[in-house]
Amino acid sequence: MAENFWKVPIFFFVSFCIFLFIILVVQAFMLFKKLMPKSNRRLRDGVVLLHQMPPNNRVLNVSPPSLKLETYLRMCNIPYESEYSFKTSTKGKVPWIEYNGRSVADSNFIVRFLNEEFKADPDAHLSVVEKAIAHTMIVTLEENTYWTVMYHIVEVDLADTKTMSPLLSVTPYPLKYVASWLFCRALKNYLWSHGIGRHTKEEIYSIAENDLRAASELLGKKKYIMGTKPCLLDAVLFGLVSVLIWNVPTSPQANLIRSELKNLERHCYNIKEEYFPDWDQLILKHKISQ
């Protein structure tokens, strides 16, 4: 009798697990079909095809490198089209581009490639010393400050991330639980491998504050960070600050910018108005198309 008693619940448990597995597989397949490009867009000669994640309701892109790259394209008047999807490059990264039969990944390598192809250098007007300063600040923001943003969205504000992430927000339950767990685990591993994930919460936010204060001091009262003309650093700064103040507005970094580093906020709005007059229209257009 005891053996038969345990067989019934085990049978139902195994059946439930199989049923749940089938649901997850079906949901994953349907989500894959939904998120992949609907068709292979024909590449036009002389036009850059920019592959990037789709907008959410707050920002044109949740990825600072994607916003940096699109700002650079507009800044240099390089013809391009956006392909919103989660298709990654051969390096497993977004953004990436296709141009005249070539694929290039990583925003910095893309900028170098397009500078040569279009003979367009947003830093051409800078002196040698100014270029060195701009390069150092770009590395600081992209390899240091950026990871404090990643820490915030996965360790502190995960509930909001699930809502505003272009991927997780369209993932159905129960698949969302699995996807969220995989996303968090992967990002935490990245943070740990980078080194910033080994620090305390207070130490990480202090790193972000020092970086942002340095950028604010460099910008000062100028319209552009290196003077009267925009450069690549302006695109990098815009990509990072826009994500902070609009996509994670309750983060300590965003609060610091709005309360004390108001020139960074002003710079962000200036870049948006100058290079993205269609910002809100693009977000709305994508929302309607969903």
PDB file of C-alpha atoms in Angstrom:
ATOM      1  CA  MET A   1       0.000   0.000   0.000  1.00  0.00           C
ATOM      2  CA  ALA A   2       2.820   2.395   0.896  1.00  0.00           C
ATOM      3  CA  GLU A   3       4.493   1.851  -2.464  1.00  0.00           C
ATOM      4  CA  ASN A   4       1.222   2.505  -4.346  1.00  0.00           C
ATOM      5  CA  PHE A   5       0.632   5.598  -2.230  1.00  0.00           C
ATOM      6  CA  TRP A   6       3.889   7.199  -3.443  1.00  0.00           C
ATOM      7  CA  LYS A   7       3.463   6.155  -7.057  1.00  0.00           C
ATOM      8  CA  VAL A   8       0.450   8.444  -7.619  1.00  0.00           C
ATOM      9  CA  PRO A   9       2.065  11.769  -6.595  1.00  0.00           C
ATOM     10  CA  ILE A  10       5.301  10.837  -8.398  1.00  0.00           C
ATOM     11  CA  PHE A  11       3.296  10.113 -11.543  1.00  0.00           C
ATOM     12  CA  PHE A  12       1.556  13.498 -11.344  1.00  0.00           C
ATOM     13  CA  PHE A  13       4.838  15.289 -10.606  1.00  0.00           C
ATOM     14  CA  VAL A  14       6.588  13.701 -13.593  1.00  0.00           C
ATOM     15  CA  SER A  15       3.566  14.428 -15.799  1.00  0.00           C
ATOM     16  CA  PHE A  16       3.578  18.048 -14.687  1.00  0.00           C
ATOM     17  CA  CYS A  17       7.291  18.392 -15.424  1.00  0.00           C
ATOM     18  CA  ILE A  18       6.827  16.955 -18.913  1.00  0.00           C
ATOM     19  CA  PHE A  19       3.841  19.213 -19.528  1.00  0.00           C
ATOM     20  CA  LEU A  20       5.795  22.270 -18.324  1.00  0.00           C
ATOM     21  CA  PHE A  21       8.767  21.339 -20.500  1.00  0.00           C
ATOM     22  CA  ILE A  22       6.523  21.089 -23.566  1.00  0.00           C
ATOM     23  CA  ILE A  23       5.018  24.512 -22.793  1.00  0.00           C
ATOM     24  CA  LEU A  24       8.487  26.061 -22.450  1.00  0.00           C
ATOM     25  CA  VAL A  25       9.657  24.548 -25.732  1.00  0.00           C
ATOM     26  CA  VAL A  26       6.566  25.760 -27.586  1.00  0.00           C
ATOM     27  CA  GLN A  27       6.821  29.242 -26.065  1.00  0.00           C
ATOM     28  CA  ALA A  28      10.519  29.447 -26.882  1.00  0.00           C
ATOM     29  CA  PHE A  29       9.845  28.450 -30.492  1.00  0.00           C
ATOM     30  CA  MET A  30       7.019  30.965 -30.882  1.00  0.00           C
ATOM     31  CA  LEU A  31       9.085  33.715 -29.265  1.00  0.00           C
ATOM     32  CA  PHE A  32      12.023  32.945 -31.557  1.00  0.00           C
ATOM     33  CA  LYS A  33       9.787  33.262 -34.618  1.00  0.00           C
ATOM     34  CA  LYS A  34       8.342  36.531 -33.323  1.00  0.00           C
ATOM     35  CA  LEU A  35      11.658  38.162 -32.508  1.00  0.00           C
ATOM     36  CA  MET A  36      13.665  37.193 -35.537  1.00  0.00           C
ATOM     37  CA  PRO A  37      13.553  39.473 -38.616  1.00  0.00           C
ATOM     38  CA  LYS A  38      10.401  38.796 -40.615  1.00  0.00           C
ATOM     39  CA  SER A  39      12.389  38.636 -43.842  1.00  0.00           C
ATOM     40  CA  ASN A  40      15.883  39.135 -45.094  1.00  0.00           C
ATOM     41  CA  ARG A  41      16.037  42.796 -45.999  1.00  0.00           C
ATOM     42  CA  ARG A  42      17.745  43.472 -49.301  1.00  0.00           C
ATOM     43  CA  LEU A  43      20.918  45.407 -48.683  1.00  0.00           C
ATOM     44  CA  ARG A  44      21.282  48.590 -50.697  1.00  0.00           C
ATOM     45  CA  ASP A  45      24.721  49.582 -51.928  1.00  0.00           C
ATOM     46  CA  GLY A  46      26.101  52.538 -50.060  1.00  0.00           C
ATOM     47  CA  VAL A  47      23.602  52.224 -47.198  1.00  0.00           C
ATOM     48  CA  VAL A  48      24.515  50.889 -43.764  1.00  0.00           C
ATOM     49  CA  LEU A  49      22.128  48.322 -42.288  1.00  0.00           C
ATOM     50  CA  LEU A  50      22.213  48.792 -38.518  1.00  0.00           C
ATOM     51  CA  HIS A  51      21.192  45.727 -36.528  1.00  0.00           C
ATOM     52  CA  GLN A  52      20.044  46.652 -33.039  1.00  0.00           C
ATOM     53  CA  MET A  53      17.512  45.806 -30.363  1.00  0.00           C
ATOM     54  CA  PRO A  54      14.085  47.434 -30.672  1.00  0.00           C
ATOM     55  CA  PRO A  55      12.984  50.451 -28.610  1.00  0.00           C
ATOM     56  CA  ASN A  56      10.937  50.229 -25.447  1.00  0.00           C
ATOM     57  CA  ASN A  57       8.431  52.803 -24.198  1.00  0.00           C
ATOM     58  CA  ARG A  58      11.139  54.958 -22.609  1.00  0.00           C
ATOM     59  CA  VAL A  59      14.149  55.093 -24.902  1.00  0.00           C
ATOM     60  CA  LEU A  60      14.989  54.458 -28.529  1.00  0.00           C
ATOM     61  CA  ASN A  61      17.373  51.758 -27.376  1.00  0.00           C
ATOM     62  CA  VAL A  62      18.269  50.308 -23.988  1.00  0.00           C
ATOM     63  CA  SER A  63      21.841  49.746 -25.173  1.00  0.00           C
ATOM     64  CA  PRO A  64      24.247  52.704 -24.772  1.00  0.00           C
ATOM     65  CA  PRO A  65      26.534  51.345 -27.549  1.00  0.00           C
ATOM     66  CA  SER A  66      23.574  51.200 -29.959  1.00  0.00           C
ATOM     67  CA  LEU A  67      22.549  54.776 -29.166  1.00  0.00           C
ATOM     68  CA  LYS A  68      26.156  55.884 -29.502  1.00  0.00           C
ATOM     69  CA  LEU A  69      26.437  54.256 -32.914  1.00  0.00           C
ATOM     70  CA  GLU A  70      23.165  55.623 -34.252  1.00  0.00           C
ATOM     71  CA  THR A  71      24.112  59.098 -33.003  1.00  0.00           C
ATOM     72  CA  TYR A  72      27.461  58.785 -34.773  1.00  0.00           C
ATOM     73  CA  LEU A  73      25.729  57.785 -38.027  1.00  0.00           C
ATOM     74  CA  ARG A  74      23.478  60.843 -37.850  1.00  0.00           C
ATOM     75  CA  MET A  75      26.306  63.092 -36.732  1.00  0.00           C
ATOM     76  CA  CYS A  76      28.353  62.137 -39.802  1.00  0.00           C
ATOM     77  CA  ASN A  77      25.363  62.063 -42.194  1.00  0.00           C
ATOM     78  CA  ILE A  78      26.020  58.427 -43.070  1.00  0.00           C
ATOM     79  CA  PRO A  79      23.018  56.840 -44.825  1.00  0.00           C
ATOM     80  CA  TYR A  80      21.627  53.945 -42.808  1.00  0.00           C
ATOM     81  CA  GLU A  81      18.561  51.859 -42.088  1.00  0.00           C
ATOM     82  CA  SER A  82      17.702  50.193 -38.774  1.00  0.00           C
ATOM     83  CA  GLU A  83      16.846  46.518 -38.495  1.00  0.00           C
ATOM     84  CA  TYR A  84      15.209  45.977 -35.109  1.00  0.00           C
ATOM     85  CA  SER A  85      15.681  42.406 -33.939  1.00  0.00           C
ATOM     86  CA  PHE A  86      17.617  40.267 -31.490  1.00  0.00           C
ATOM     87  CA  LYS A  87      19.786  38.732 -34.168  1.00  0.00           C
ATOM     88  CA  THR A  88      23.387  39.020 -33.041  1.00  0.00           C
ATOM     89  CA  SER A  89      26.628  39.245 -34.967  1.00  0.00           C
ATOM     90  CA  THR A  90      29.117  36.409 -35.359  1.00  0.00           C
ATOM     91  CA  LYS A  91      30.661  37.734 -32.141  1.00  0.00           C
ATOM     92  CA  GLY A  92      27.336  37.323 -30.369  1.00  0.00           C
ATOM     93  CA  LYS A  93      26.957  41.079 -29.937  1.00  0.00           C
ATOM     94  CA  VAL A  94      24.666  43.957 -30.844  1.00  0.00           C
ATOM     95  CA  PRO A  95      24.841  46.430 -32.416  1.00  0.00           C
ATOM     96  CA  TRP A  96      26.427  45.302 -35.658  1.00  0.00           C
ATOM     97  CA  ILE A  97      26.212  46.437 -39.241  1.00  0.00           C
ATOM     98  CA  GLU A  98      26.178  45.182 -42.783  1.00  0.00           C
ATOM     99  CA  TYR A  99      27.613  47.377 -45.503  1.00  0.00           C
ATOM    100  CA  ASN A 100      28.342  46.516 -49.135  1.00  0.00           C
ATOM    101  CA  GLY A 101      28.563  42.820 -48.407  1.00  0.00           C
ATOM    102  CA  ARG A 102      30.621  43.132 -45.218  1.00  0.00           C
ATOM    103  CA  SER A 103      29.571  42.552 -41.612  1.00  0.00           C
ATOM    104  CA  VAL A 104      31.233  44.437 -38.769  1.00  0.00           C
ATOM    105  CA  ALA A 105      30.568  44.017 -35.040  1.00  0.00           C
ATOM    106  CA  ASP A 106      31.375  46.102 -31.953  1.00  0.00           C
ATOM    107  CA  SER A 107      30.536  49.812 -32.010  1.00  0.00           C
ATOM    108  CA  ASN A 108      34.151  50.975 -31.850  1.00  0.00           C
ATOM    109  CA  PHE A 109      35.298  48.752 -34.725  1.00  0.00           C
ATOM    110  CA  ILE A 110      32.213  49.847 -36.667  1.00  0.00           C
ATOM    111  CA  VAL A 111      33.140  53.519 -36.199  1.00  0.00           C
ATOM    112  CA  ARG A 112      36.685  52.872 -37.399  1.00  0.00           C
ATOM    113  CA  PHE A 113      35.395  50.951 -40.401  1.00  0.00           C
ATOM    114  CA  LEU A 114      32.862  53.601 -41.398  1.00  0.00           C
ATOM    115  CA  ASN A 115      35.346  56.424 -40.863  1.00  0.00           C
ATOM    116  CA  GLU A 116      37.484  54.835 -43.560  1.00  0.00           C
ATOM    117  CA  GLU A 117      34.605  53.946 -45.875  1.00  0.00           C
ATOM    118  CA  PHE A 118      32.925  57.362 -45.754  1.00  0.00           C
ATOM    119  CA  LYS A 119      36.004  59.498 -45.010  1.00  0.00           C
ATOM    120  CA  ALA A 120      34.099  60.836 -42.022  1.00  0.00           C
ATOM    121  CA  ASP A 121      35.834  61.483 -38.730  1.00  0.00           C
ATOM    122  CA  PRO A 122      33.826  63.321 -36.039  1.00  0.00           C
ATOM    123  CA  ASP A 123      37.105  63.895 -34.158  1.00  0.00           C
ATOM    124  CA  ALA A 124      38.963  65.465 -37.086  1.00  0.00           C
ATOM    125  CA  HIS A 125      38.735  68.965 -35.596  1.00  0.00           C
ATOM    126  CA  LEU A 126      40.331  67.921 -32.290  1.00  0.00           C
ATOM    127  CA  SER A 127      43.983  68.476 -31.452  1.00  0.00           C
ATOM    128  CA  VAL A 128      46.243  65.543 -30.597  1.00  0.00           C
ATOM    129  CA  VAL A 129      45.889  66.260 -26.882  1.00  0.00           C
ATOM    130  CA  GLU A 130      42.106  66.655 -27.154  1.00  0.00           C
ATOM    131  CA  LYS A 131      41.876  63.317 -28.977  1.00  0.00           C
ATOM    132  CA  ALA A 132      43.844  61.674 -26.164  1.00  0.00           C
ATOM    133  CA  ILE A 133      41.532  63.178 -23.542  1.00  0.00           C
ATOM    134  CA  ALA A 134      38.412  62.157 -25.478  1.00  0.00           C
ATOM    135  CA  HIS A 135      39.715  58.623 -25.975  1.00  0.00           C
ATOM    136  CA  THR A 136      40.468  58.256 -22.263  1.00  0.00           C
ATOM    137  CA  MET A 137      36.991  59.465 -21.321  1.00  0.00           C
ATOM    138  CA  ILE A 138      35.355  57.112 -23.841  1.00  0.00           C
ATOM    139  CA  VAL A 139      37.196  54.151 -22.311  1.00  0.00           C
ATOM    140  CA  THR A 140      36.139  55.292 -18.835  1.00  0.00           C
ATOM    141  CA  LEU A 141      32.472  55.559 -19.759  1.00  0.00           C
ATOM    142  CA  GLU A 142      32.289  52.379 -21.851  1.00  0.00           C
ATOM    143  CA  GLU A 143      34.502  50.061 -19.829  1.00  0.00           C
ATOM    144  CA  ASN A 144      33.730  51.346 -16.352  1.00  0.00           C
ATOM    145  CA  THR A 145      30.585  53.466 -15.954  1.00  0.00           C
ATOM    146  CA  TYR A 146      28.600  51.260 -18.328  1.00  0.00           C
ATOM    147  CA  TRP A 147      29.017  48.263 -16.029  1.00  0.00           C
ATOM    148  CA  THR A 148      27.609  50.192 -13.069  1.00  0.00           C
ATOM    149  CA  VAL A 149      24.430  50.546 -15.145  1.00  0.00           C
ATOM    150  CA  MET A 150      24.405  46.805 -15.828  1.00  0.00           C
ATOM    151  CA  TYR A 151      24.857  46.172 -12.109  1.00  0.00           C
ATOM    152  CA  HIS A 152      21.872  48.351 -11.271  1.00  0.00           C
ATOM    153  CA  ILE A 153      19.467  46.734 -13.726  1.00  0.00           C
ATOM    154  CA  VAL A 154      20.248  43.170 -12.651  1.00  0.00           C
ATOM    155  CA  GLU A 155      21.092  43.462  -8.950  1.00  0.00           C
ATOM    156  CA  VAL A 156      18.943  46.357  -7.757  1.00  0.00           C
ATOM    157  CA  ASP A 157      16.076  47.014 -10.154  1.00  0.00           C
ATOM    158  CA  LEU A 158      15.382  43.628 -11.734  1.00  0.00           C
ATOM    159  CA  ALA A 159      11.585  43.985 -11.519  1.00  0.00           C
ATOM    160  CA  ASP A 160      11.693  47.118 -13.669  1.00  0.00           C
ATOM    161  CA  THR A 161      14.166  45.461 -16.027  1.00  0.00           C
ATOM    162  CA  LYS A 162      11.716  42.623 -16.656  1.00  0.00           C
ATOM    163  CA  THR A 163       9.082  45.192 -17.593  1.00  0.00           C
ATOM    164  CA  MET A 164      11.200  47.458 -19.783  1.00  0.00           C
ATOM    165  CA  SER A 165      13.586  44.961 -21.396  1.00  0.00           C
ATOM    166  CA  PRO A 166      12.705  44.619 -25.108  1.00  0.00           C
ATOM    167  CA  LEU A 167      13.199  40.863 -24.774  1.00  0.00           C
ATOM    168  CA  LEU A 168      11.853  40.007 -21.326  1.00  0.00           C
ATOM    169  CA  SER A 169       8.831  42.288 -21.689  1.00  0.00           C
ATOM    170  CA  VAL A 170       7.493  40.217 -24.598  1.00  0.00           C
ATOM    171  CA  THR A 171       8.428  36.835 -23.132  1.00  0.00           C
ATOM    172  CA  PRO A 172       5.340  34.958 -21.857  1.00  0.00           C
ATOM    173  CA  TYR A 173       5.062  33.164 -18.545  1.00  0.00           C
ATOM    174  CA  PRO A 174       6.360  30.684 -17.481  1.00  0.00           C
ATOM    175  CA  LEU A 175       9.182  31.104 -20.008  1.00  0.00           C
ATOM    176  CA  LYS A 176       9.870  34.563 -18.582  1.00  0.00           C
ATOM    177  CA  TYR A 177      11.013  33.026 -15.279  1.00  0.00           C
ATOM    178  CA  VAL A 178      13.548  30.846 -17.095  1.00  0.00           C
ATOM    179  CA  ALA A 179      14.700  33.669 -19.402  1.00  0.00           C
ATOM    180  CA  SER A 180      15.071  36.063 -16.456  1.00  0.00           C
ATOM    181  CA  TRP A 181      17.139  33.546 -14.534  1.00  0.00           C
ATOM    182  CA  LEU A 182      19.421  32.895 -17.515  1.00  0.00           C
ATOM    183  CA  PHE A 183      19.748  36.633 -18.213  1.00  0.00           C
ATOM    184  CA  CYS A 184      20.642  37.427 -14.604  1.00  0.00           C
ATOM    185  CA  ARG A 185      23.091  34.576 -14.315  1.00  0.00           C
ATOM    186  CA  ALA A 186      24.889  35.546 -17.535  1.00  0.00           C
ATOM    187  CA  LEU A 187      25.073  39.238 -16.630  1.00  0.00           C
ATOM    188  CA  LYS A 188      26.267  38.520 -13.092  1.00  0.00           C
ATOM    189  CA  ASN A 189      29.027  36.353 -14.561  1.00  0.00           C
ATOM    190  CA  TYR A 190      30.001  39.227 -16.857  1.00  0.00           C
ATOM    191  CA  LEU A 191      30.066  41.627 -13.904  1.00  0.00           C
ATOM    192  CA  TRP A 192      32.204  39.248 -11.863  1.00  0.00           C
ATOM    193  CA  SER A 193      34.607  38.580 -14.735  1.00  0.00           C
ATOM    194  CA  HIS A 194      34.910  42.309 -15.412  1.00  0.00           C
ATOM    195  CA  GLY A 195      35.797  42.829 -11.766  1.00  0.00           C
ATOM    196  CA  ILE A 196      33.201  45.426 -10.866  1.00  0.00           C
ATOM    197  CA  GLY A 197      30.827  42.729  -9.637  1.00  0.00           C
ATOM    198  CA  ARG A 198      33.283  41.880  -6.843  1.00  0.00           C
ATOM    199  CA  HIS A 199      32.717  45.251  -5.154  1.00  0.00           C
ATOM    200  CA  THR A 200      30.018  46.251  -2.693  1.00  0.00           C
ATOM    201  CA  LYS A 201      26.917  48.143  -3.791  1.00  0.00           C
ATOM    202  CA  GLU A 202      28.234  51.364  -2.255  1.00  0.00           C
ATOM    203  CA  GLU A 203      31.618  50.976  -3.931  1.00  0.00           C
ATOM    204  CA  ILE A 204      30.041  50.390  -7.352  1.00  0.00           C
ATOM    205  CA  TYR A 205      27.859  53.475  -7.120  1.00  0.00           C
ATOM    206  CA  SER A 206      30.851  55.521  -5.955  1.00  0.00           C
ATOM    207  CA  ILE A 207      32.698  54.413  -9.109  1.00  0.00           C
ATOM    208  CA  ALA A 208      29.790  55.636 -11.209  1.00  0.00           C
ATOM    209  CA  GLU A 209      29.677  58.940  -9.332  1.00  0.00           C
ATOM    210  CA  ASN A 210      33.392  59.627  -9.830  1.00  0.00           C
ATOM    211  CA  ASP A 211      33.134  58.852 -13.557  1.00  0.00           C
ATOM    212  CA  LEU A 212      30.064  61.027 -14.070  1.00  0.00           C
ATOM    213  CA  ARG A 213      31.547  63.911 -12.090  1.00  0.00           C
ATOM    214  CA  ALA A 214      34.672  63.734 -14.260  1.00  0.00           C
ATOM    215  CA  ALA A 215      32.543  63.887 -17.427  1.00  0.00           C
ATOM    216  CA  SER A 216      30.579  66.796 -15.965  1.00  0.00           C
ATOM    217  CA  GLU A 217      33.768  68.731 -15.181  1.00  0.00           C
ATOM    218  CA  LEU A 218      35.078  68.137 -18.691  1.00  0.00           C
ATOM    219  CA  LEU A 219      31.807  69.321 -20.237  1.00  0.00           C
ATOM    220  CA  GLY A 220      31.479  72.406 -18.044  1.00  0.00           C
ATOM    221  CA  LYS A 221      29.226  75.034 -19.621  1.00  0.00           C
ATOM    222  CA  LYS A 222      30.050  74.047 -23.195  1.00  0.00           C
ATOM    223  CA  LYS A 223      27.405  72.801 -25.625  1.00  0.00           C
ATOM    224  CA  TYR A 224      29.638  69.908 -26.682  1.00  0.00           C
ATOM    225  CA  ILE A 225      32.057  68.158 -24.402  1.00  0.00           C
ATOM    226  CA  MET A 226      35.217  69.102 -26.323  1.00  0.00           C
ATOM    227  CA  GLY A 227      34.188  72.566 -27.491  1.00  0.00           C
ATOM    228  CA  THR A 228      32.011  74.109 -30.187  1.00  0.00           C
ATOM    229  CA  LYS A 229      31.729  71.033 -32.423  1.00  0.00           C
ATOM    230  CA  PRO A 230      30.460  67.550 -31.581  1.00  0.00           C
ATOM    231  CA  CYS A 231      32.783  64.546 -31.522  1.00  0.00           C
ATOM    232  CA  LEU A 232      32.460  60.814 -30.899  1.00  0.00           C
ATOM    233  CA  LEU A 233      32.657  61.378 -27.144  1.00  0.00           C
ATOM    234  CA  ASP A 234      29.416  63.374 -27.340  1.00  0.00           C
ATOM    235  CA  ALA A 235      27.723  60.339 -28.904  1.00  0.00           C
ATOM    236  CA  VAL A 236      29.118  58.043 -26.198  1.00  0.00           C
ATOM    237  CA  LEU A 237      28.032  60.380 -23.403  1.00  0.00           C
ATOM    238  CA  PHE A 238      24.567  60.768 -24.906  1.00  0.00           C
ATOM    239  CA  GLY A 239      24.118  56.999 -25.214  1.00  0.00           C
ATOM    240  CA  LEU A 240      24.980  56.443 -21.560  1.00  0.00           C
ATOM    241  CA  VAL A 241      23.198  59.417 -19.976  1.00  0.00           C
ATOM    242  CA  SER A 242      19.999  58.934 -21.996  1.00  0.00           C
ATOM    243  CA  VAL A 243      19.713  55.337 -20.785  1.00  0.00           C
ATOM    244  CA  LEU A 244      20.338  56.454 -17.211  1.00  0.00           C
ATOM    245  CA  ILE A 245      17.873  59.336 -16.968  1.00  0.00           C
ATOM    246  CA  TRP A 246      15.114  57.884 -19.164  1.00  0.00           C
ATOM    247  CA  ASN A 247      15.345  54.094 -18.910  1.00  0.00           C
ATOM    248  CA  VAL A 248      16.493  53.715 -15.275  1.00  0.00           C
ATOM    249  CA  PRO A 249      15.271  57.066 -13.866  1.00  0.00           C
ATOM    250  CA  THR A 250      15.273  55.869 -10.245  1.00  0.00           C
ATOM    251  CA  SER A 251      18.913  54.762 -10.285  1.00  0.00           C
ATOM    252  CA  PRO A 252      21.434  56.606  -8.072  1.00  0.00           C
ATOM    253  CA  GLN A 253      23.298  57.612 -11.239  1.00  0.00           C
ATOM    254  CA  ALA A 254      20.176  59.245 -12.697  1.00  0.00           C
ATOM    255  CA  ASN A 255      19.374  60.990  -9.412  1.00  0.00           C
ATOM    256  CA  LEU A 256      22.924  62.353  -9.270  1.00  0.00           C
ATOM    257  CA  ILE A 257      22.684  63.707 -12.814  1.00  0.00           C
ATOM    258  CA  ARG A 258      19.338  65.401 -12.252  1.00  0.00           C
ATOM    259  CA  SER A 259      20.274  66.884  -8.871  1.00  0.00           C
ATOM    260  CA  GLU A 260      23.951  67.859  -9.187  1.00  0.00           C
ATOM    261  CA  LEU A 261      25.288  67.191 -12.689  1.00  0.00           C
ATOM    262  CA  LYS A 262      22.614  69.074 -14.590  1.00  0.00           C
ATOM    263  CA  ASN A 263      24.971  69.961 -17.436  1.00  0.00           C
ATOM    264  CA  LEU A 264      25.039  66.261 -18.383  1.00  0.00           C
ATOM    265  CA  GLU A 265      21.240  66.248 -18.529  1.00  0.00           C
ATOM    266  CA  ARG A 266      21.255  69.432 -20.609  1.00  0.00           C
ATOM    267  CA  HIS A 267      23.826  67.934 -22.979  1.00  0.00           C
ATOM    268  CA  CYS A 268      21.640  64.842 -23.374  1.00  0.00           C
ATOM    269  CA  TYR A 269      18.601  66.905 -24.322  1.00  0.00           C
ATOM    270  CA  ASN A 270      20.679  69.003 -26.728  1.00  0.00           C
ATOM    271  CA  ILE A 271      21.969  65.943 -28.590  1.00  0.00           C
ATOM    272  CA  LYS A 272      18.498  64.448 -28.731  1.00  0.00           C
ATOM    273  CA  GLU A 273      16.974  67.623 -30.145  1.00  0.00           C
ATOM    274  CA  GLU A 274      19.752  68.094 -32.691  1.00  0.00           C
ATOM    275  CA  TYR A 275      20.134  64.542 -33.993  1.00  0.00           C
ATOM    276  CA  PHE A 276      16.902  62.786 -33.016  1.00  0.00           C
ATOM    277  CA  PRO A 277      13.967  65.100 -33.787  1.00  0.00           C
ATOM    278  CA  ASP A 278      12.070  61.911 -34.673  1.00  0.00           C
ATOM    279  CA  TRP A 279      12.875  60.156 -31.353  1.00  0.00           C
ATOM    280  CA  ASP A 280       9.298  59.953 -30.065  1.00  0.00           C
ATOM    281  CA  GLN A 281       7.903  59.113 -33.507  1.00  0.00           C
ATOM    282  CA  LEU A 282      10.287  56.179 -33.891  1.00  0.00           C
ATOM    283  CA  ILE A 283       9.308  54.761 -30.502  1.00  0.00           C
ATOM    284  CA  LEU A 284       5.614  55.179 -31.268  1.00  0.00           C
ATOM    285  CA  LYS A 285       6.001  53.686 -34.750  1.00  0.00           C
ATOM    286  CA  HIS A 286       7.638  50.573 -33.350  1.00  0.00           C
ATOM    287  CA  LYS A 287       5.013  50.271 -30.598  1.00  0.00           C
ATOM    288  CA  ILE A 288       2.194  50.419 -33.164  1.00  0.00           C
ATOM    289  CA  SER A 289       3.894  47.828 -35.367  1.00  0.00           C
ATOM    290  CA  GLN A 290       4.006  45.288 -32.548  1.00  0.00           C
TER     291      GLN A 290
END
